[in-house]
Tab-separated table of C-alpha atoms in Angstrom:
chain	number	residue	atom	x	y	z
A	243	MET	CA	89.296	250.845	182.740
A	244	THR	CA	87.940	251.199	179.185
A	245	ALA	CA	88.372	248.651	176.461
A	246	ALA	CA	90.830	250.929	174.853
A	247	ALA	CA	92.830	251.233	178.128
A	248	ASP	CA	92.837	247.449	178.396
A	249	LYS	CA	94.285	247.232	174.844
A	250	ASP	CA	96.903	249.816	175.637
A	251	ALA	CA	97.935	248.171	178.956
A	252	ARG	CA	98.121	244.676	177.575
A	253	PRO	CA	101.784	243.636	177.682
A	254	ALA	CA	103.542	242.196	174.732
A	255	ARG	CA	104.448	238.409	174.928
A	256	SER	CA	107.546	236.511	173.917
A	257	ALA	CA	108.294	232.854	173.555
A	258	SER	CA	110.482	231.261	176.275
A	259	ALA	CA	113.009	228.508	175.646
A	260	ASP	CA	110.234	225.875	176.255
A	261	GLY	CA	107.859	227.536	173.882
A	262	ALA	CA	105.681	229.113	176.549
A	263	SER	CA	104.479	232.707	176.077
A	264	GLU	CA	105.813	235.132	178.626
A	265	PRO	CA	104.570	238.686	179.078
A	266	LEU	CA	106.954	241.517	178.417
A	267	LEU	CA	106.730	244.761	180.486
A	268	SER	CA	107.206	247.379	177.745
A	269	PRO	CA	110.057	249.919	178.293
A	270	VAL	CA	107.822	252.446	176.605
A	271	ASN	CA	105.092	253.981	178.585
A	272	SER	CA	103.942	257.656	178.274
A	273	HIS	CA	100.326	258.763	178.191
A	274	ASN	CA	100.651	262.562	178.810
A	275	GLU	CA	103.069	265.444	179.356
A	276	TRP	CA	103.285	265.364	183.190
A	277	ASP	CA	103.464	261.931	184.812
A	278	PRO	CA	106.794	261.353	186.624
A	279	LEU	CA	109.513	261.076	184.079
A	280	GLU	CA	111.704	257.955	184.143
A	281	GLU	CA	113.313	257.802	180.638
A	282	ILE	CA	113.810	260.199	177.878
A	283	ILE	CA	115.703	260.556	174.498
A	284	VAL	CA	117.706	263.671	174.089
A	285	GLY	CA	118.878	264.902	170.707
A	286	ARG	CA	122.364	265.170	169.327
A	287	LEU	CA	124.235	267.981	167.681
A	288	ASP	CA	126.928	265.853	165.951
A	289	GLY	CA	126.934	266.233	162.223
A	290	ALA	CA	124.295	269.009	162.198
A	291	THR	CA	123.809	270.338	158.683
A	292	ILE	CA	122.044	273.571	157.636
A	293	PRO	CA	118.704	272.458	156.171
A	294	SER	CA	117.682	272.776	152.530
A	295	ASP	CA	116.090	275.905	151.034
A	296	HIS	CA	113.038	273.958	150.026
A	297	PRO	CA	109.946	276.126	150.347
A	298	VAL	CA	108.377	273.949	153.090
A	299	VAL	CA	111.482	274.691	155.199
A	300	THR	CA	111.918	278.447	154.472
A	301	CYS	CA	108.193	279.280	154.968
A	302	ASN	CA	108.435	278.121	158.570
A	303	ILE	CA	111.415	280.182	159.824
A	304	PRO	CA	112.043	283.855	160.324
A	305	PRO	CA	112.752	285.711	157.145
A	306	TRP	CA	116.421	286.628	158.155
A	307	ALA	CA	117.169	283.081	158.958
A	308	ALA	CA	115.589	281.997	155.600
A	309	ARG	CA	117.807	284.452	153.755
A	310	MET	CA	120.966	283.087	155.385
A	311	GLN	CA	119.837	279.572	154.992
A	312	GLY	CA	119.447	279.990	151.199
A	313	LEU	CA	123.191	280.846	151.036
A	314	ALA	CA	124.383	278.069	153.389
A	315	ALA	CA	122.007	275.189	152.932
A	316	GLY	CA	123.884	271.803	152.846
A	317	PHE	CA	126.951	273.087	154.763
A	318	ARG	CA	127.809	272.225	158.316
A	319	TYR	CA	126.661	274.513	161.004
A	320	PRO	CA	129.403	276.951	162.133
A	321	ARG	CA	131.571	275.540	164.980
A	322	LEU	CA	130.766	278.630	167.125
A	323	LEU	CA	127.061	277.851	167.031
A	324	VAL	CA	127.557	274.127	167.682
A	325	GLU	CA	129.955	274.637	170.557
A	326	ARG	CA	127.640	277.037	172.455
A	327	ALA	CA	124.779	274.822	171.955
A	328	GLN	CA	126.719	271.672	172.997
A	329	GLN	CA	127.752	273.183	176.208
A	330	GLU	CA	124.206	274.063	177.241
A	331	LEU	CA	122.887	270.626	176.012
A	332	ASP	CA	125.541	268.790	178.126
A	333	GLN	CA	124.298	270.728	181.142
A	334	PHE	CA	120.743	269.925	180.397
A	335	VAL	CA	121.571	266.162	180.158
A	336	ALA	CA	123.411	266.340	183.401
A	337	LEU	CA	120.371	267.985	185.059
A	338	LEU	CA	118.096	265.303	183.886
A	339	GLU	CA	120.351	262.583	185.141
A	340	SER	CA	120.683	264.398	188.484
A	341	LEU	CA	116.858	264.213	188.739
A	342	GLY	CA	117.042	260.384	188.274
A	343	VAL	CA	115.881	260.359	184.658
A	344	THR	CA	117.510	257.731	182.408
A	345	VAL	CA	118.794	259.650	179.259
A	346	ARG	CA	119.116	257.961	175.847
A	347	ARG	CA	120.828	259.373	172.787
A	348	PRO	CA	120.593	258.690	169.024
A	349	ASP	CA	123.506	257.480	166.966
A	350	GLU	CA	125.935	259.939	165.486
A	351	VAL	CA	125.153	260.750	161.771
A	352	ASP	CA	126.806	262.631	158.982
A	353	HIS	CA	123.822	264.696	157.936
A	354	ARG	CA	125.676	266.221	155.057
A	355	ARG	CA	125.582	263.031	153.031
A	356	ARG	CA	123.282	263.357	150.073
A	357	PHE	CA	120.475	260.785	149.671
A	358	SER	CA	117.668	260.488	147.100
A	359	THR	CA	114.300	258.968	146.315
A	360	PRO	CA	113.121	258.317	142.616
A	361	ASP	CA	111.706	261.901	142.699
A	362	TRP	CA	114.135	264.100	144.448
A	363	SER	CA	117.455	264.353	146.378
A	364	SER	CA	118.588	266.190	149.460
A	365	ARG	CA	121.144	266.425	152.188
A	366	GLY	CA	120.065	265.845	155.845
A	367	PHE	CA	119.503	268.274	158.696
A	368	CYS	CA	120.259	266.977	162.260
A	369	ASN	CA	118.828	264.813	164.972
A	370	THR	CA	118.527	267.491	167.544
A	371	CYS	CA	114.743	267.315	168.046
A	372	PRO	CA	113.462	263.795	168.502
A	373	ARG	CA	110.020	265.346	169.448
A	374	ASP	CA	109.332	265.992	165.804
A	375	SER	CA	109.994	262.609	164.300
A	376	MET	CA	108.370	260.204	166.841
A	377	LEU	CA	105.229	260.156	168.824
A	378	VAL	CA	104.810	258.104	171.902
A	379	ILE	CA	101.209	256.976	172.738
A	380	GLY	CA	101.200	254.486	175.619
A	381	ASP	CA	103.414	251.687	174.829
A	382	GLU	CA	103.711	252.533	171.158
A	383	ILE	CA	106.241	254.681	169.283
A	384	VAL	CA	104.987	255.969	165.918
A	385	GLU	CA	107.546	257.302	163.423
A	386	THR	CA	105.950	260.292	161.746
A	387	PRO	CA	105.730	261.110	157.991
A	388	MET	CA	107.553	264.541	158.127
A	389	ALA	CA	107.134	266.998	155.320
A	390	TRP	CA	110.692	268.372	155.098
A	391	PRO	CA	112.710	266.358	152.520
A	392	CYS	CA	115.891	266.905	154.465
A	393	ARG	CA	114.481	264.957	157.394
A	394	TYR	CA	113.266	261.936	155.388
A	395	PHE	CA	115.582	259.383	157.049
A	396	GLU	CA	116.041	261.147	160.389
A	397	THR	CA	114.483	258.360	162.458
A	398	HIS	CA	117.273	256.000	161.187
A	399	SER	CA	119.614	257.429	163.849
A	400	TYR	CA	117.091	256.229	166.502
A	401	ARG	CA	116.877	252.752	165.199
A	402	THR	CA	119.346	251.317	167.677
A	403	ILE	CA	117.099	252.537	170.517
A	404	LEU	CA	113.881	251.630	168.741
A	405	LYS	CA	114.899	248.089	168.165
A	406	GLU	CA	115.952	247.687	171.765
A	407	TYR	CA	112.597	249.000	172.886
A	408	PHE	CA	110.726	246.642	170.479
A	409	ARG	CA	112.557	243.667	171.655
A	410	GLY	CA	111.706	244.750	175.242
A	411	GLY	CA	107.974	244.630	174.307
A	412	ALA	CA	107.182	248.087	172.981
A	413	ARG	CA	105.024	248.532	169.810
A	414	TRP	CA	106.736	250.203	167.023
A	415	THR	CA	104.951	251.716	163.982
A	416	ALA	CA	105.995	253.727	161.015
A	417	ALA	CA	103.345	255.949	159.363
A	418	PRO	CA	103.196	255.717	155.561
A	419	LYS	CA	106.373	257.087	154.030
A	420	PRO	CA	105.438	260.183	152.013
A	421	GLN	CA	106.642	260.678	148.470
A	422	LEU	CA	107.062	264.517	149.063
A	423	THR	CA	106.612	265.277	145.469
A	424	ASP	CA	105.573	268.655	144.066
A	425	GLU	CA	101.884	267.676	144.408
A	426	LEU	CA	102.173	267.919	148.203
A	427	PHE	CA	103.134	271.614	148.200
A	428	GLU	CA	101.198	274.610	147.003
A	429	ALA	CA	102.803	276.195	144.081
A	430	ASP	CA	103.725	279.906	144.521
A	431	PHE	CA	102.770	279.684	148.198
A	432	ARG	CA	102.805	283.050	150.070
A	433	VAL	CA	102.478	283.408	153.841
A	434	PRO	CA	99.150	285.033	154.639
A	435	GLU	CA	99.117	288.554	155.881
A	436	ALA	CA	97.261	289.488	159.190
A	437	GLY	CA	93.604	289.550	158.455
A	438	GLU	CA	93.808	287.327	155.391
A	439	PRO	CA	92.352	283.798	155.528
A	440	MET	CA	94.744	281.187	156.808
A	441	ARG	CA	96.496	279.071	154.227
A	442	TYR	CA	99.156	276.447	154.380
A	443	ILE	CA	101.871	275.357	152.069
A	444	LEU	CA	100.739	271.686	152.218
A	445	THR	CA	97.988	270.168	150.045
A	446	GLU	CA	96.055	267.041	150.914
A	447	PHE	CA	97.998	264.844	148.469
A	448	GLU	CA	99.133	262.516	151.084
A	449	PRO	CA	99.322	262.380	154.966
A	450	VAL	CA	102.156	264.223	156.584
A	451	PHE	CA	102.647	265.365	160.126
A	452	ASP	CA	105.235	266.093	162.817
A	453	ALA	CA	104.746	264.666	166.181
A	454	ALA	CA	105.580	268.025	167.692
A	455	ASP	CA	102.166	269.392	166.407
A	456	PHE	CA	100.463	267.135	169.002
A	457	MET	CA	99.988	267.308	172.803
A	458	ARG	CA	98.903	264.303	174.851
A	459	ALA	CA	96.413	264.092	177.755
A	460	GLY	CA	95.577	260.528	178.085
A	461	HIS	CA	92.610	259.634	175.977
A	462	ASP	CA	92.636	263.111	174.356
A	463	LEU	CA	95.242	264.520	172.080
A	464	PHE	CA	95.384	268.063	170.776
A	465	VAL	CA	96.767	269.164	167.471
A	466	THR	CA	97.463	272.292	165.465
A	467	ARG	CA	97.277	272.216	161.704
A	468	SER	CA	100.440	273.704	160.270
A	469	ASN	CA	102.857	273.892	157.482
A	470	VAL	CA	104.180	270.402	158.414
A	471	THR	CA	100.864	268.734	159.507
A	472	ASN	CA	97.954	268.461	157.185
A	473	ARG	CA	94.304	267.233	157.634
A	474	MET	CA	95.179	263.942	156.041
A	475	GLY	CA	97.920	263.375	158.448
A	476	VAL	CA	95.677	263.982	161.472
A	477	ASP	CA	93.045	261.685	159.909
A	478	TRP	CA	95.617	258.938	159.536
A	479	LEU	CA	96.569	259.174	163.181
A	480	ARG	CA	92.947	259.312	164.351
A	481	ARG	CA	92.076	256.105	162.440
A	482	HIS	CA	95.375	254.435	163.506
A	483	LEU	CA	94.596	255.018	167.295
A	484	GLY	CA	90.957	254.128	166.944
A	485	PRO	CA	87.941	254.949	169.134
A	486	GLY	CA	89.823	254.894	172.387
A	487	TYR	CA	91.406	258.352	171.652
A	488	ARG	CA	90.046	261.799	170.652
A	489	ILE	CA	91.954	264.264	168.675
A	490	HIS	CA	91.021	267.921	169.070
A	491	GLU	CA	92.207	270.855	166.834
A	492	ILE	CA	93.649	273.899	168.384
A	493	LYS	CA	93.160	276.875	165.997
A	494	SER	CA	96.406	278.970	165.732
A	495	ARG	CA	96.506	282.533	164.613
A	496	CYS	CA	100.190	282.182	163.805
A	497	ARG	CA	100.866	283.036	160.128
A	498	THR	CA	103.628	280.436	159.897
A	499	PRO	CA	102.441	277.684	162.162
A	500	MET	CA	104.807	274.835	162.908
A	501	HIS	CA	104.561	272.815	166.124
A	502	ILE	CA	102.182	273.170	168.888
A	503	ASP	CA	104.701	273.431	171.787
A	504	THR	CA	105.125	277.140	171.585
A	505	THR	CA	101.334	277.748	171.241
A	506	PHE	CA	99.468	275.288	173.591
A	507	VAL	CA	101.371	273.424	176.218
A	508	LEU	CA	99.739	270.904	178.748
A	509	LEU	CA	101.468	271.214	182.097
A	510	ALA	CA	99.400	269.201	184.561
A	511	PRO	CA	95.820	267.677	184.874
A	512	GLY	CA	93.584	270.655	184.459
A	513	LYS	CA	96.261	273.207	183.502
A	514	VAL	CA	97.250	274.361	180.112
A	515	LEU	CA	99.721	277.124	179.077
A	516	VAL	CA	98.548	279.202	176.017
A	517	ASN	CA	100.095	281.729	173.800
A	518	PRO	CA	98.043	284.924	173.821
A	519	GLU	CA	99.352	285.945	170.493
A	520	TYR	CA	98.351	282.693	168.634
A	521	VAL	CA	95.342	281.403	170.649
A	522	ASP	CA	91.887	282.720	171.241
A	523	VAL	CA	91.073	281.393	174.678
A	524	ASP	CA	87.432	281.936	174.090
A	525	HIS	CA	87.493	279.308	171.308
A	526	LEU	CA	89.337	276.446	172.882
A	527	PRO	CA	87.790	272.940	172.584
A	528	ASP	CA	84.741	272.329	174.874
A	529	VAL	CA	86.556	269.455	176.566
A	530	LEU	CA	88.878	272.005	178.267
A	531	SER	CA	86.053	274.052	179.707
A	532	SER	CA	86.960	272.996	183.325
A	533	TRP	CA	90.719	273.564	182.830
A	534	ASP	CA	92.729	276.483	184.171
A	535	VAL	CA	93.937	278.400	181.097
A	536	LEU	CA	97.283	280.003	181.927
A	537	ILE	CA	98.340	282.922	179.729
A	538	ALA	CA	102.109	282.910	178.933
A	539	PRO	CA	103.838	286.150	179.830
A	540	GLU	CA	105.607	288.232	177.158
A	541	PRO	CA	108.976	286.529	176.459
A	542	ARG	CA	111.995	288.493	177.552
A	543	PRO	CA	113.835	289.878	174.420
A	544	ILE	CA	117.044	288.363	173.233
A	545	ASP	CA	119.732	290.812	172.672
A	546	GLU	CA	122.615	288.667	171.399
A	547	ARG	CA	122.786	289.503	167.701
A	548	LEU	CA	124.215	286.175	166.430
A	549	LEU	CA	121.424	284.219	168.073
A	550	LYS	CA	118.713	286.624	166.876
A	551	VAL	CA	119.810	286.115	163.173
A	552	THR	CA	120.513	282.332	163.351
A	553	SER	CA	117.517	281.172	165.496
A	554	MET	CA	115.032	278.947	163.648
A	555	CYS	CA	112.401	279.679	166.222
A	556	GLY	CA	110.118	282.510	167.254
A	557	LYS	CA	110.176	284.478	170.453
A	558	TRP	CA	107.641	282.081	172.069
A	559	LEU	CA	110.121	279.359	172.562
A	560	SER	CA	109.923	280.489	176.182
A	561	MET	CA	106.899	278.137	176.392
A	562	ASN	CA	108.947	275.120	175.248
A	563	VAL	CA	109.166	273.661	178.777
A	564	LEU	CA	109.592	270.013	179.955
A	565	MET	CA	107.583	268.651	182.796
A	566	ILE	CA	109.444	266.279	185.138
A	567	ASP	CA	106.136	265.556	186.997
A	568	GLU	CA	103.054	267.462	187.865
A	569	LYS	CA	105.037	270.096	189.806
A	570	ARG	CA	108.627	270.268	188.571
A	571	VAL	CA	109.196	271.851	185.307
A	572	ILE	CA	112.492	272.672	183.415
A	573	ALA	CA	112.373	276.056	181.837
A	574	GLU	CA	114.705	278.455	180.183
A	575	ARG	CA	116.711	280.540	182.680
A	576	HIS	CA	116.739	283.592	180.395
A	577	HIS	CA	112.966	283.951	180.453
A	578	THR	CA	112.629	285.196	183.999
A	579	ASP	CA	108.937	286.250	183.658
A	580	MET	CA	107.974	282.811	182.652
A	581	LEU	CA	109.916	281.329	185.650
A	582	ARG	CA	107.997	283.722	187.956
A	583	ALA	CA	104.709	282.854	186.451
A	584	LEU	CA	105.274	279.140	186.693
A	585	GLU	CA	105.930	279.622	190.355
A	586	LYS	CA	103.005	281.815	190.855
A	587	TRP	CA	100.797	279.122	189.303
A	588	GLY	CA	102.026	276.492	191.822
A	589	PHE	CA	104.785	274.854	189.793
A	590	GLU	CA	108.401	274.275	190.922
A	591	PRO	CA	110.472	275.734	188.019
A	592	ILE	CA	113.939	274.427	187.474
A	593	PRO	CA	115.974	276.944	185.505
A	594	CYS	CA	118.306	275.749	182.848
A	595	ASP	CA	120.200	277.193	179.876
A	596	LEU	CA	119.345	276.047	176.359
A	597	LEU	CA	118.955	279.382	174.593
A	598	HIS	CA	121.650	278.590	171.991
A	599	TYR	CA	119.745	275.435	170.845
A	600	ALA	CA	117.363	277.529	168.860
A	601	PRO	CA	119.409	277.631	165.627
A	602	PHE	CA	118.914	273.806	165.665
A	603	GLY	CA	115.196	273.945	166.045
A	604	GLY	CA	113.911	274.196	169.628
A	605	SER	CA	114.412	274.048	173.419
A	606	PHE	CA	113.589	271.638	176.223
A	607	HIS	CA	110.363	270.113	174.845
A	608	CYS	CA	111.622	269.935	171.233
A	609	ALA	CA	115.018	268.505	172.282
A	610	THR	CA	113.562	265.489	173.933
A	611	LEU	CA	111.029	262.607	173.560
A	612	ASP	CA	109.715	261.333	176.924
A	613	VAL	CA	109.671	257.510	176.492
A	614	ARG	CA	108.668	256.404	179.931
A	615	ARG	CA	106.546	258.215	182.465
A	616	ARG	CA	105.144	256.380	185.570
A	617	GLY	CA	101.373	256.344	185.007
A	618	THR	CA	98.397	254.828	183.310
A	619	LEU	CA	95.987	255.803	180.552
A	620	GLU	CA	93.323	258.092	182.083
A	621	SER	CA	90.831	260.631	180.907
A	622	TYR	CA	91.410	264.278	182.017
A	623	THR	CA	88.706	266.139	180.159
A	624	ASP	CA	84.983	266.758	180.453
């Protein structure tokens, strides 16, 4: 075990009644995307509010959704959308529990309440996707400095759980809270056309990143630069984690990049699922040279008109799967070609419905944060 692994595995200590120091076994332990899953946080739909029409929000979502959002920002999501998503979310939670996974939930929050900093004010969004706001590295949970103003206080709804984990021995870190002033955003930003040089709405004014732009494989993390994650954010995390970890950038051809888990998804040791539209497989990091690169099949079209015009996500949400262990994987029932491909590649897909969660920002991977997986810190790359 390396020195970094020793540091990561070292238990926290607490004082007993007689003053002696006793080790605490952290309730948080997750080093990769595939070790056997024991405990997970699942998001909540209660109080969900249509996000603001700030340019950093609208540049990331499909144009039709952005137009509707501009008219409805700050209002509650329509009951019809919430009820359909809630039914599927409840079934997903029941499935996880039937597989022996402990499921934790954030507090209910009225996201329509307005809040402010000295520089701006906003209403909230929702806490449907814990994957975005928190990053688990070993026994540490890092609250991320997100770029959307409407998500500024989103992690407060998880504080009950975070404090419990901290008292139990977990490490709990909050990245520097960003100011999110105009200096962070490119004025008059325009999404680049195909063939144009890539550009992003974010400047390097301060570090910002979403946890969902990272994938974990023990000592190695993979990241996509995006419209919510800048280089300064990646640099902050690299320095915070120290020499025991390496962070590799995955270049995305997506013109509106946001979150790695519909582009590049780690499934098991030596196996990675990639989006053929966004990723050039000939230019993956060298550390993946011995890995099997699995090409995601074309997603099955979604015919439901209401879902097509309200989804905040692209068609490749079919890749947003959740590993229960190295073999079992929860995947969207609608995407039958993906289910067949996973089975062909030697996995055991577990079909589940979560298609109507897309208006709230994601699917199985986005909607969760794996807090504890049974495993240790290892290296899986060359």
